[in-house]
mmCIF file of C-alpha atoms in Angstrom:
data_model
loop_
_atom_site.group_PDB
_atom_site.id
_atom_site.type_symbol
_atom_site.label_atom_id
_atom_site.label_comp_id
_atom_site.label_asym_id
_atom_site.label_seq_id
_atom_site.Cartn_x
_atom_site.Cartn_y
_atom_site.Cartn_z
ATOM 1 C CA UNK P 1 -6.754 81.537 17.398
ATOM 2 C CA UNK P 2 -8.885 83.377 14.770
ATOM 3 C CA UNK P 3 -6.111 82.566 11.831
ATOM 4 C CA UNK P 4 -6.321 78.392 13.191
ATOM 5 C CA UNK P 5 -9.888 78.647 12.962
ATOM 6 C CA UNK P 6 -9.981 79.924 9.227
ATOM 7 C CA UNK P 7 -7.471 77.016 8.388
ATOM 8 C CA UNK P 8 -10.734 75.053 9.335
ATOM 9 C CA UNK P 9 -12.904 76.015 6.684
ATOM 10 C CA UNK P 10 -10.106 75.250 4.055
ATOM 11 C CA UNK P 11 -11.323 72.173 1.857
ATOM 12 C CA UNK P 12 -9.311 69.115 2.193
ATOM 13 C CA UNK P 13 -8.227 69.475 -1.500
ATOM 14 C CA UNK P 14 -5.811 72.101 0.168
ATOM 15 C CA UNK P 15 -4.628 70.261 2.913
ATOM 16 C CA UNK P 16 -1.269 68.739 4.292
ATOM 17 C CA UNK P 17 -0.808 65.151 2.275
ATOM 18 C CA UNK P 18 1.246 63.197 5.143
ATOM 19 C CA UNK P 19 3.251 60.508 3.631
ATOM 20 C CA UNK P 20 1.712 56.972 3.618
ATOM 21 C CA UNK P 21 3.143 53.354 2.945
ATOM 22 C CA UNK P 22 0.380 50.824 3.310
ATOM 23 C CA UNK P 23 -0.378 48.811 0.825
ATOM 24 C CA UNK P 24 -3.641 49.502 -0.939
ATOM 25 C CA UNK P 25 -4.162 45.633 -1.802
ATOM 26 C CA UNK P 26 -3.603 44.521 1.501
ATOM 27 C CA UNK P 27 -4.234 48.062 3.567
ATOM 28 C CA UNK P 28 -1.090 47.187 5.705
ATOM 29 C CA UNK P 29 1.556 49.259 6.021
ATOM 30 C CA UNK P 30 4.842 47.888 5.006
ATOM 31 C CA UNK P 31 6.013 47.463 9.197
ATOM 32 C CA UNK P 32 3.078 45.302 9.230
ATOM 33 C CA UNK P 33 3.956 43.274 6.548
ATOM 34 C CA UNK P 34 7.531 43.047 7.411
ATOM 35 C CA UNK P 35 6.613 41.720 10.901
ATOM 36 C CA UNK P 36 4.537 39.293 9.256
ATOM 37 C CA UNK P 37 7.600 37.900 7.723
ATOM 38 C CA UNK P 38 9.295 38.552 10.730
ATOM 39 C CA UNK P 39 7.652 36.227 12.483
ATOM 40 C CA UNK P 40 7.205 33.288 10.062
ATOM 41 C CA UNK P 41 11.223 33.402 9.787
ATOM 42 C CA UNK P 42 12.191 33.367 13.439
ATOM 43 C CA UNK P 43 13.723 36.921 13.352
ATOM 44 C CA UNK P 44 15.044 37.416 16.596
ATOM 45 C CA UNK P 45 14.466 40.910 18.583
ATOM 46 C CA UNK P 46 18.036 41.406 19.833
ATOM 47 C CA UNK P 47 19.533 40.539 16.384
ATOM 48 C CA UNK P 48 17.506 43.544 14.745
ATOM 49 C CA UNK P 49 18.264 45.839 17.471
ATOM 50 C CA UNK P 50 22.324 44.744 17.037
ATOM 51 C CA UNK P 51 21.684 45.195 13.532
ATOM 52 C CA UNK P 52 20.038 48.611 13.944
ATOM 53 C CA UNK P 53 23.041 50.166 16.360
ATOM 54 C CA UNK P 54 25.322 48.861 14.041
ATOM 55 C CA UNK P 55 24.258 50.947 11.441
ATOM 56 C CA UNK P 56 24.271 54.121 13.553
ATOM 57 C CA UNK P 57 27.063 53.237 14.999
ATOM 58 C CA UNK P 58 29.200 52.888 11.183
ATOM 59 C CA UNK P 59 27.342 56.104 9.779
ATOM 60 C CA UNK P 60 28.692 58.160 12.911
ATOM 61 C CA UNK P 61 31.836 56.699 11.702
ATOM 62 C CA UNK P 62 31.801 57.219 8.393
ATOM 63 C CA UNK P 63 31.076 60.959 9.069
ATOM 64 C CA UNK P 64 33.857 61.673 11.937
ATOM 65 C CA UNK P 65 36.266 60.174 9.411
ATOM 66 C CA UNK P 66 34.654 62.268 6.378
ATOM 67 C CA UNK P 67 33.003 59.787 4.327
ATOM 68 C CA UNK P 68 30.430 61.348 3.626
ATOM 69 C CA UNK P 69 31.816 64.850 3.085
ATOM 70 C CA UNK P 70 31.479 64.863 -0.710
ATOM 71 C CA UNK P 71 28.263 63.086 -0.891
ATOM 72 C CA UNK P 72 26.185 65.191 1.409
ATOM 73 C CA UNK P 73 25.341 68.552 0.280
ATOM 74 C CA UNK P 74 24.755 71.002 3.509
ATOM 75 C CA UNK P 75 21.067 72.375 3.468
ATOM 76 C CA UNK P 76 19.656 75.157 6.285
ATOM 77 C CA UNK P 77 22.536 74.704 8.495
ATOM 78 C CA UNK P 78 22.353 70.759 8.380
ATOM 79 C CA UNK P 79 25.500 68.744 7.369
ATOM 80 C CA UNK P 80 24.111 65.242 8.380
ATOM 81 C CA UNK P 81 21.098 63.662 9.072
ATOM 82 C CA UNK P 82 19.405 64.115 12.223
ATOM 83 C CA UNK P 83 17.786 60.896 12.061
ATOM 84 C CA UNK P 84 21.313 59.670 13.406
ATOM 85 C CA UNK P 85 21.931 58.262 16.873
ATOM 86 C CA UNK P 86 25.752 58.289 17.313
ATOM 87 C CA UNK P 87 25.191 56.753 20.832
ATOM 88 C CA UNK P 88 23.129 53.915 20.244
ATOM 89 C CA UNK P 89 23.076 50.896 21.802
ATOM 90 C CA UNK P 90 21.871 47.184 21.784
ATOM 91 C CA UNK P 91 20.750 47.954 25.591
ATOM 92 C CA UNK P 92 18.853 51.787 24.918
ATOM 93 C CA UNK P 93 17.012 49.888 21.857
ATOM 94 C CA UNK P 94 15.767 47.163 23.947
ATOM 95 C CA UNK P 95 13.763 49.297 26.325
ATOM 96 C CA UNK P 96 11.894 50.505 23.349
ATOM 97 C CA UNK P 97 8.265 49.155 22.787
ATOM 98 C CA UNK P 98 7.248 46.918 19.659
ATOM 99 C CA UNK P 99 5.011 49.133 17.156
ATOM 100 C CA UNK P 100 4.352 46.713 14.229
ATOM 101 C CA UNK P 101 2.643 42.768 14.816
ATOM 102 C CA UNK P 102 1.123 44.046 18.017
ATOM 103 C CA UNK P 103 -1.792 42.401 17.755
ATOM 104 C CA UNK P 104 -0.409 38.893 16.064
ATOM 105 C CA UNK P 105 1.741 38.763 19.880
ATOM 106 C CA UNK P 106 5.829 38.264 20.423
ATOM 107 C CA UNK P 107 6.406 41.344 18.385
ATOM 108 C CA UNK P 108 9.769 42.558 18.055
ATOM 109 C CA UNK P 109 9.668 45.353 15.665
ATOM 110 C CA UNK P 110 10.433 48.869 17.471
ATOM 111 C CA UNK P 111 10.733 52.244 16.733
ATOM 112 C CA UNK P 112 14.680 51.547 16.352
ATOM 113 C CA UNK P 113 15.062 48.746 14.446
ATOM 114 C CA UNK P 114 12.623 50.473 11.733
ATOM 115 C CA UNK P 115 13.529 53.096 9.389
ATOM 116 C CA UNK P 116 11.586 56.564 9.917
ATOM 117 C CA UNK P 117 10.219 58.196 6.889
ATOM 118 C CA UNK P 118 12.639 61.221 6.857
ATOM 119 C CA UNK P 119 13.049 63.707 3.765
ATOM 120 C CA UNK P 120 15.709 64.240 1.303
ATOM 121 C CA UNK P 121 16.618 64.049 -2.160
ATOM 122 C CA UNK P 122 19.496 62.468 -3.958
ATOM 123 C CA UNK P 123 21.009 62.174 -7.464
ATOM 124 C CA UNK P 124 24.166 59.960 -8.674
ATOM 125 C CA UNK P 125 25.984 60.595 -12.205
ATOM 126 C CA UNK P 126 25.548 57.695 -14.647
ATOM 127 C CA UNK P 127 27.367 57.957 -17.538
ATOM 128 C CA UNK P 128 29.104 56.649 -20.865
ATOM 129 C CA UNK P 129 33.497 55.901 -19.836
ATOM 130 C CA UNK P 130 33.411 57.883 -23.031
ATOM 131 C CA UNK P 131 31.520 60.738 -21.964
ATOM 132 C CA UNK P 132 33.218 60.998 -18.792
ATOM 133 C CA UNK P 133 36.800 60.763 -20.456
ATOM 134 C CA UNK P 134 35.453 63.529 -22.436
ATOM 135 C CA UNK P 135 34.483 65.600 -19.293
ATOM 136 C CA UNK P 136 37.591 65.137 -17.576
ATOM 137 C CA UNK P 137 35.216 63.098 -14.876
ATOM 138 C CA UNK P 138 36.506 59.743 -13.414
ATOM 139 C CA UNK P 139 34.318 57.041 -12.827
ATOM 140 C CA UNK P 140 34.014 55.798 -9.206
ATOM 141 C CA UNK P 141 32.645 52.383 -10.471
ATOM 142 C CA UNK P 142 31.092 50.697 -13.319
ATOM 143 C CA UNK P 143 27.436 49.181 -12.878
ATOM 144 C CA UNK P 144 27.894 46.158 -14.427
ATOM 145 C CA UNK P 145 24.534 44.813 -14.144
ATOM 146 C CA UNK P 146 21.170 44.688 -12.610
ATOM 147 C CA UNK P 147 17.605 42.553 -12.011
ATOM 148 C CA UNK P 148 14.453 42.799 -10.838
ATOM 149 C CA UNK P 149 11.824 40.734 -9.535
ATOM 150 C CA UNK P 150 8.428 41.260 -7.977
ATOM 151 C CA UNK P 151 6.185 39.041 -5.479
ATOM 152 C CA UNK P 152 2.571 37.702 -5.113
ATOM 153 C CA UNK P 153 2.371 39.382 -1.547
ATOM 154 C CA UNK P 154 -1.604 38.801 -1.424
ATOM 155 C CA UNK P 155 -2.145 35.323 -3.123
ATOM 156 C CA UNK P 156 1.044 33.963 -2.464
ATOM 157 C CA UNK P 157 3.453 32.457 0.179
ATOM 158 C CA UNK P 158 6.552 35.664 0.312
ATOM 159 C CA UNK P 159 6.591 38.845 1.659
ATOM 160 C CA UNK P 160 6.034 42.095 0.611
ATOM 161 C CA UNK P 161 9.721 43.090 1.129
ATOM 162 C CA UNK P 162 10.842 39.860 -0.454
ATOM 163 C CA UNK P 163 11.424 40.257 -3.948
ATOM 164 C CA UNK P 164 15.234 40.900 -3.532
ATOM 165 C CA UNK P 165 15.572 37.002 -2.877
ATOM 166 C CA UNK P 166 14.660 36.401 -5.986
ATOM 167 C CA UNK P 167 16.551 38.564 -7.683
ATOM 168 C CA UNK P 168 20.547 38.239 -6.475
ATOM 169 C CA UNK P 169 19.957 34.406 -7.542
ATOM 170 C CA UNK P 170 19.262 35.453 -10.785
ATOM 171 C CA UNK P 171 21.975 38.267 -10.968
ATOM 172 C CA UNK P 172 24.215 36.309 -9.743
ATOM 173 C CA UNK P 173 23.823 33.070 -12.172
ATOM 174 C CA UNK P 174 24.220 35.498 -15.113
ATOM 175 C CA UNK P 175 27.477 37.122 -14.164
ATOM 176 C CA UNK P 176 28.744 33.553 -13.090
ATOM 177 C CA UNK P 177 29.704 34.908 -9.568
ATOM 178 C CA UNK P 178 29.010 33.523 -5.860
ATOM 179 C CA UNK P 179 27.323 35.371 -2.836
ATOM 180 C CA UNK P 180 30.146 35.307 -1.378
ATOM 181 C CA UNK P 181 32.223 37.230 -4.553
ATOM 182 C CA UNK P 182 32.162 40.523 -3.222
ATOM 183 C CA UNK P 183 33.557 43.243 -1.079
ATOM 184 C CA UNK P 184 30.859 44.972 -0.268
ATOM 185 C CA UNK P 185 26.699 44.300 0.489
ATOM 186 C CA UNK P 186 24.442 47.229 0.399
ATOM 187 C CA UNK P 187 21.211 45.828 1.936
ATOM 188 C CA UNK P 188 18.515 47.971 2.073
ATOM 189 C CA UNK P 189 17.855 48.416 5.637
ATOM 190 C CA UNK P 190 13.671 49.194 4.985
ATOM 191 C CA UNK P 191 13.874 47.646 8.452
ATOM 192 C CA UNK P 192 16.128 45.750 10.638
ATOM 193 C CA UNK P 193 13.824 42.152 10.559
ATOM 194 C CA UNK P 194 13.949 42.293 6.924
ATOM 195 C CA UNK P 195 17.773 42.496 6.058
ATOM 196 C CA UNK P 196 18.050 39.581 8.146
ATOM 197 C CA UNK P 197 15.001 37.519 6.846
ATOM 198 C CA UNK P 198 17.150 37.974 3.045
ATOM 199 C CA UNK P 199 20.167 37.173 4.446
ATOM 200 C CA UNK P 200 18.296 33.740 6.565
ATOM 201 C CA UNK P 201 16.322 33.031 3.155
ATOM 202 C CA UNK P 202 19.835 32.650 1.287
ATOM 203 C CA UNK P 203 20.980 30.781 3.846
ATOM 204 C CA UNK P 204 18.335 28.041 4.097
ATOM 205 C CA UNK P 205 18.604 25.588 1.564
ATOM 206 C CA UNK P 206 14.736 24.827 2.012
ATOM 207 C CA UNK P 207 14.351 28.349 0.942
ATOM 208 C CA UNK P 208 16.775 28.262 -1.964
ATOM 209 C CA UNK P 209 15.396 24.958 -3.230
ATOM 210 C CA UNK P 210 11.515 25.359 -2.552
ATOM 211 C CA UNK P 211 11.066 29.234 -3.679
ATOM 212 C CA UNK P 212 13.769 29.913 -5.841
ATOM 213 C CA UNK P 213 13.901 27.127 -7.497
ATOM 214 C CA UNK P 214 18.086 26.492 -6.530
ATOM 215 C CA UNK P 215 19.805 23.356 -6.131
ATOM 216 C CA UNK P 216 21.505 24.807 -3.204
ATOM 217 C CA UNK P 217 21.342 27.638 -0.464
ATOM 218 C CA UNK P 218 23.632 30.515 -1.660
ATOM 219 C CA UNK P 219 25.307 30.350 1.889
ATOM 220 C CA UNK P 220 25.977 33.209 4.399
ATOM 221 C CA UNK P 221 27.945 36.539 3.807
ATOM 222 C CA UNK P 222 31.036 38.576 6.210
ATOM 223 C CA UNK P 223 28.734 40.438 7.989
ATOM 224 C CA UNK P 224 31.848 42.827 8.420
ATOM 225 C CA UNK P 225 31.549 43.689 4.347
ATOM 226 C CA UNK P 226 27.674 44.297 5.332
ATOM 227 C CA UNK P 227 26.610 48.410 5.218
ATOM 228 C CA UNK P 228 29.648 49.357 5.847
ATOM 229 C CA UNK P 229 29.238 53.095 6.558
ATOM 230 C CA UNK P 230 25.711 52.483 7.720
ATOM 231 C CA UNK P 231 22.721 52.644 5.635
ATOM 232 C CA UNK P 232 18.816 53.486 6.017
ATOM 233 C CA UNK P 233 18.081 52.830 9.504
ATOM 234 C CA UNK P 234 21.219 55.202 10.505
ATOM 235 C CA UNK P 235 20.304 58.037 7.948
ATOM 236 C CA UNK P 236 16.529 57.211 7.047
ATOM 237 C CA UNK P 237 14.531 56.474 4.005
ATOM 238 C CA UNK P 238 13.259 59.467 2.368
ATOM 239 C CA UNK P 239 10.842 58.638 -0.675
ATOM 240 C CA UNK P 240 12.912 58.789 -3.698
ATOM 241 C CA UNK P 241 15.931 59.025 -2.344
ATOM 242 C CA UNK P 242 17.582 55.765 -0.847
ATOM 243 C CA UNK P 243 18.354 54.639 -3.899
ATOM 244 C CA UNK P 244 20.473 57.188 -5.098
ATOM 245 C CA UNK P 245 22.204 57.207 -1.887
ATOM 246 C CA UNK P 246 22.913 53.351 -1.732
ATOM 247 C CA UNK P 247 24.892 54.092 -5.189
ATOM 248 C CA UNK P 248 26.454 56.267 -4.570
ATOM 249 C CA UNK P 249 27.127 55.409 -1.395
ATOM 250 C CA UNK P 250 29.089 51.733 -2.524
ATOM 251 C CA UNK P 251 30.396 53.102 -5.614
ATOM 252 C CA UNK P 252 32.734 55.367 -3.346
ATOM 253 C CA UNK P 253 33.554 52.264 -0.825
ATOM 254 C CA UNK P 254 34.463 50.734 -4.318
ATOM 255 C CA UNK P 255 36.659 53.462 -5.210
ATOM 256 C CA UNK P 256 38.445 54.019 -2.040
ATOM 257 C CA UNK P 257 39.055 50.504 -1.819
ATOM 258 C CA UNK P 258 40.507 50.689 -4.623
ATOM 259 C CA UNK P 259 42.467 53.697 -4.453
ATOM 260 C CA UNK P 260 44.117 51.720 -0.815
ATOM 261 C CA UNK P 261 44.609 48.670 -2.625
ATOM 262 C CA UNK P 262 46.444 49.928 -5.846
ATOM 263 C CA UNK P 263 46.338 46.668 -8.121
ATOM 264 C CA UNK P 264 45.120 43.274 -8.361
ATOM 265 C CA UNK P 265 41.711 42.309 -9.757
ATOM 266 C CA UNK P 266 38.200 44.018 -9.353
ATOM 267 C CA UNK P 267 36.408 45.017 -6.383
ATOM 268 C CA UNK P 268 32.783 44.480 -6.362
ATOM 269 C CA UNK P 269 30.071 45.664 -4.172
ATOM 270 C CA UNK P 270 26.368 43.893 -4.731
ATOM 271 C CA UNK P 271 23.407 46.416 -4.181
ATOM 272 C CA UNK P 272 20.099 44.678 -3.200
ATOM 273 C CA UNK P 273 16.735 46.873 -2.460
ATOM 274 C CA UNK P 274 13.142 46.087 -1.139
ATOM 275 C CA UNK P 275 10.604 48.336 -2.720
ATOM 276 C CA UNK P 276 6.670 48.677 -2.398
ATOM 277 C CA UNK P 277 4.294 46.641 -4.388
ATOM 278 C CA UNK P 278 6.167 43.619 -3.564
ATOM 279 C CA UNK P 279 9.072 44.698 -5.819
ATOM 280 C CA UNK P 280 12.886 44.244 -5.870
ATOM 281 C CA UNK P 281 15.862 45.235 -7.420
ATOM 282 C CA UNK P 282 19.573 44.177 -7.471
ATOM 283 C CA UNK P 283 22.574 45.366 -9.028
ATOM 284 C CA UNK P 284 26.494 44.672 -9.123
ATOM 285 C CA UNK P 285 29.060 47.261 -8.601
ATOM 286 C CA UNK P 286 32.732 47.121 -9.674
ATOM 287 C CA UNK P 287 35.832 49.378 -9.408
#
């Protein structure tokens, strides 16, 4: 009792820093936002908590089948990541309560259908085919290109977590290729309601035409090609790390693919990630 009173008198300069995502423009955290957007897009509750045990659902997978066996380096006894529910459901996350755009009413963003802050690290090898070659490594998959974009979140009319929209439009004009082009989509999963609200936004031609400026919607995807071995709502979003993760997550998909299909042309996975400050990037994968 002594020992917690001494921690006490410590000044805060010493303290504990806990993690924080709000938005020091706006002071709302980035659930808040994303229900905000949530909301104005019609983002149902049962579709983000289908989405959600989908996810934990294909990362259970993806580890009984040893997916992830060469990606995920054991730490303290730990070979996957606790923040997985192998037996979630559609009906256990609908008895959970809604914890962002409480106050703004019909609020259907949960504990479940958000991703926890969780902590990790990750890294993923990018390279030169010539300095691989050299280092008897072979390349999983070539990143073939990538775009960013960014969002007037406080002036303007999008989302924090919208940039992405922007920026597959863009990608995908320059490399001459289609939405639907590709064999696999990494969506960020930041939270449930906002992998949907991209994939409604490229839908709606209203969308396409009035914001990004298209003469056309971009159309809808295979969900079944969508996070296939589940993504950040299944294994969490430490700071710093997603990212790496996503990678190297698709290039593998790429390369097993690959490895199945033996021949024919490419095989492309398309990588598109919601970040803070109203960013976005996007990138395209091939093997």
């Amino acid at each position: 009792m002594q020992r917690l009173k001494l921690v006490g008198t410590l000044p805060a300069s010493l303290g504990v820093e806990i993690p924080a995502n709000s938005e020091p423009r706006t002071g709302l955290s980035m659930g808040e936002h994303a229900a905000v957007t949530a909301k104005q897009m019609g983002i149902k509750r049962v579709d983000q908590d289908e989405l959600a045990a989908a996810s934990h659902r294909n990362m259970a997978d993806a580890y009984d089948r040893g997916f992830f066996d060469d990606l995920v380096s054991p730490f303290l006894g730990l070979y996957r990541d606790d923040n997985l529910r192998p037996n979630s459901s559609v009906e256990k996350l609908a008895t959970l309560r809604p914890v962002f755009g409480v106050k703004a009413g019909d609020a259907t963003m949960t504990a479940g259908n958000s991703t926890p802050l969780t902590d990790g690290a990750s890294v993923a090898l990018l390279a030169s085919e010539q300095w691989a070659e050299a280092h008897s490594l072979a390349p999983l998959a070539y990143l073939v290109d990538a775009e960013t974009a960014a969002v007037d979140y406080v002036n303007g009319n999008d989302g924090l977590l919208m940039a992405p929209t922007y920026a597959v439009p863009r990608l995908l004009a320059r490399n001459g290729l289609s939405l639907q082009d590709f064999d696999f989509y990494e969506i960020h999963e930041a939270f449930a309601s906002v992998v949907l609200a991209h994939l409604a936004a490229w839908e709606s031609e209203e969308y396409c035409k009035r914001r990004l400026g298209l003469d056309a919607a971009l159309g809808s995807i295979d969900r079944s090609k969508l996070n296939v071995n589940g993504s950040s709502l299944a294994a969490g979003h430490p700071f710093a790390a997603t990212g790496g993760r996503i990678l190297a997550q698709t290039a593998k998909q790429l390369a097993e693919k690959k490895a199945a299909k033996k021949g024919g042309g490419p095989l492309r996975g398309l990588i598109s990630i919601c970040a803070a400050g109203g960013q976005g990037v996007a990138a395209i994968l091939e093997a």
